[in-house]
């Protein structure tokens, strides 16, 4: 049986929820398809993560987000978006994966792990957190290598390499060190990232300068073995003892899904999808993008605070076509 919808939204994160709210206000027959838990990316964030943004900037549809501190943490965000979804009785199907999308005439057919849908419009709001940027070095497939970080306790008294100099890498390095881990950072650039949270950056710089955390700048991992890691440093190669590698080298959107449905991507390394910023509609008529997926590989350009407006832009354009 094919289930018919006016709008099908792929991705149950904050922006997908915002899109669902707009669809409900318009009275459209819609559904959100999410392959994991509600706001799955936020759920997979580190347990102690604090947002850079204030709670007001994370609000959707002017629904108040009350937090204990000006900058809310992961658990507060999970509670907020969960309450928004449940109190508004949004139509969201969780743990349902999209297998493929096909366009036939003016309709889309979406096959998932549970159903087949037919929809007039499709909104892709899938974020970028599910596919890590790999190191592409020997040994990366070893069990001790991970591309996601949850909490510091498992790394107590262990020799841990943290790869990267972004917010996630810095947070992980500091937390692991404070929980008794022996931390070494491997950083391709010459310094800690400029976009690191302003209240955290002095902390990591001081820990490196005092020698509490070892950092190799202008360096990269070239091989990982069971008990060691080889690092290419300026003018030399160094091998150090190692128990775990936490490679927080960033993530990327599901370009495979975009390509399969026919969305054009820029030919450069940015892989920017082709869409109209005034309507958020892609080169595939009836298919819209919302949220960080709009930035391609430039995942630092779009956040909840500056992409929540996408829901209203899309709804306005769809409304003009439905009426």
mmCIF file of N, CA and C in Angstrom, residues 3 5 8-12 20 30-38 90-98 112-117:
data_model
loop_
_atom_site.group_PDB
_atom_site.id
_atom_site.type_symbol
_atom_site.label_atom_id
_atom_site.label_comp_id
_atom_site.label_asym_id
_atom_site.label_seq_id
_atom_site.Cartn_x
_atom_site.Cartn_y
_atom_site.Cartn_z
ATOM 1 N N UNK A 3 1.230 5.162 0.827
ATOM 2 C CA UNK A 3 0.640 6.191 1.684
ATOM 3 C C UNK A 3 0.839 7.552 1.014
ATOM 4 N N UNK A 5 0.877 11.656 0.726
ATOM 5 C CA UNK A 5 1.120 12.833 1.552
ATOM 6 C C UNK A 5 1.218 14.072 0.666
ATOM 7 N N UNK A 8 6.423 15.442 2.516
ATOM 8 C CA UNK A 8 7.192 14.466 3.296
ATOM 9 C C UNK A 8 8.521 15.104 3.673
ATOM 10 N N UNK A 9 8.807 15.107 4.964
ATOM 11 C CA UNK A 9 10.023 15.727 5.492
ATOM 12 C C UNK A 9 10.982 14.627 5.922
ATOM 13 N N UNK A 10 12.204 14.667 5.424
ATOM 14 C CA UNK A 10 13.202 13.664 5.790
ATOM 15 C C UNK A 10 14.172 14.293 6.780
ATOM 16 N N UNK A 11 14.171 13.791 8.003
ATOM 17 C CA UNK A 11 15.033 14.318 9.056
ATOM 18 C C UNK A 11 14.232 14.911 10.195
ATOM 19 N N UNK A 12 14.349 14.307 11.390
ATOM 20 C CA UNK A 12 13.580 14.756 12.539
ATOM 21 C C UNK A 12 14.396 15.547 13.534
ATOM 22 N N UNK A 20 7.748 20.693 10.138
ATOM 23 C CA UNK A 20 6.502 20.011 10.485
ATOM 24 C C UNK A 20 5.502 20.970 11.114
ATOM 25 N N UNK A 30 1.068 15.735 6.110
ATOM 26 C CA UNK A 30 2.525 15.643 6.090
ATOM 27 C C UNK A 30 2.998 14.501 6.988
ATOM 28 N N UNK A 31 4.265 14.165 6.886
ATOM 29 C CA UNK A 31 4.901 13.236 7.813
ATOM 30 C C UNK A 31 6.399 13.527 7.833
ATOM 31 N N UNK A 32 7.005 13.341 8.993
ATOM 32 C CA UNK A 32 8.460 13.432 9.136
ATOM 33 C C UNK A 32 9.002 12.011 9.257
ATOM 34 N N UNK A 33 10.026 11.706 8.464
ATOM 35 C CA UNK A 33 10.689 10.400 8.514
ATOM 36 C C UNK A 33 12.073 10.595 9.126
ATOM 37 N N UNK A 34 12.344 9.901 10.211
ATOM 38 C CA UNK A 34 13.635 10.015 10.902
ATOM 39 C C UNK A 34 14.201 8.607 11.112
ATOM 40 N N UNK A 35 15.440 8.394 10.693
ATOM 41 C CA UNK A 35 16.013 7.042 10.771
ATOM 42 C C UNK A 35 16.454 6.651 12.182
ATOM 43 N N UNK A 36 16.577 7.616 13.078
ATOM 44 C CA UNK A 36 16.996 7.317 14.441
ATOM 45 C C UNK A 36 16.012 7.860 15.454
ATOM 46 N N UNK A 37 16.558 8.289 16.597
ATOM 47 C CA UNK A 37 15.737 8.902 17.635
ATOM 48 C C UNK A 37 15.359 10.316 17.225
ATOM 49 N N UNK A 38 14.370 10.877 17.902
ATOM 50 C CA UNK A 38 14.019 12.278 17.670
ATOM 51 C C UNK A 38 15.251 13.145 17.926
ATOM 52 N N UNK A 90 2.987 16.344 16.584
ATOM 53 C CA UNK A 90 3.523 16.300 15.221
ATOM 54 C C UNK A 90 3.596 14.878 14.706
ATOM 55 N N UNK A 91 3.364 14.725 13.420
ATOM 56 C CA UNK A 91 3.381 13.409 12.771
ATOM 57 C C UNK A 91 4.828 13.057 12.425
ATOM 58 N N UNK A 92 5.470 12.275 13.286
ATOM 59 C CA UNK A 92 6.874 11.919 13.114
ATOM 60 C C UNK A 92 7.044 10.412 13.258
ATOM 61 N N UNK A 93 7.613 9.791 12.243
ATOM 62 C CA UNK A 93 7.899 8.359 12.285
ATOM 63 C C UNK A 93 9.383 8.160 12.570
ATOM 64 N N UNK A 94 9.710 7.582 13.720
ATOM 65 C CA UNK A 94 11.099 7.387 14.131
ATOM 66 C C UNK A 94 11.591 5.996 13.763
ATOM 67 N N UNK A 95 12.886 5.861 13.695
ATOM 68 C CA UNK A 95 13.553 4.593 13.365
ATOM 69 C C UNK A 95 13.041 4.021 12.039
ATOM 70 N N UNK A 96 12.906 4.910 11.086
ATOM 71 C CA UNK A 96 12.470 4.542 9.737
ATOM 72 C C UNK A 96 13.430 5.181 8.740
ATOM 73 N N UNK A 97 14.133 4.370 7.998
ATOM 74 C CA UNK A 97 15.174 4.858 7.083
ATOM 75 C C UNK A 97 14.641 5.008 5.665
ATOM 76 N N UNK A 98 15.032 6.085 4.993
ATOM 77 C CA UNK A 98 14.697 6.274 3.586
ATOM 78 C C UNK A 98 15.664 5.460 2.736
ATOM 79 N N UNK A 112 10.828 3.515 2.130
ATOM 80 C CA UNK A 112 11.553 3.485 3.395
ATOM 81 C C UNK A 112 11.683 2.038 3.876
ATOM 82 N N UNK A 113 12.288 1.881 5.030
ATOM 83 C CA UNK A 113 12.453 0.548 5.607
ATOM 84 C C UNK A 113 11.135 -0.033 6.093
ATOM 85 N N UNK A 114 10.075 0.807 6.133
ATOM 86 C CA UNK A 114 8.795 0.327 6.645
ATOM 87 C C UNK A 114 7.619 0.529 5.696
ATOM 88 N N UNK A 115 7.698 1.564 4.835
ATOM 89 C CA UNK A 115 6.542 1.926 4.025
ATOM 90 C C UNK A 115 6.992 2.422 2.653
ATOM 91 N N UNK A 116 5.998 2.635 1.792
ATOM 92 C CA UNK A 116 6.211 3.376 0.550
ATOM 93 C C UNK A 116 5.245 4.555 0.545
ATOM 94 N N UNK A 117 5.779 5.738 0.275
ATOM 95 C CA UNK A 117 4.983 6.960 0.304
ATOM 96 C C UNK A 117 4.946 7.600 -1.080
#
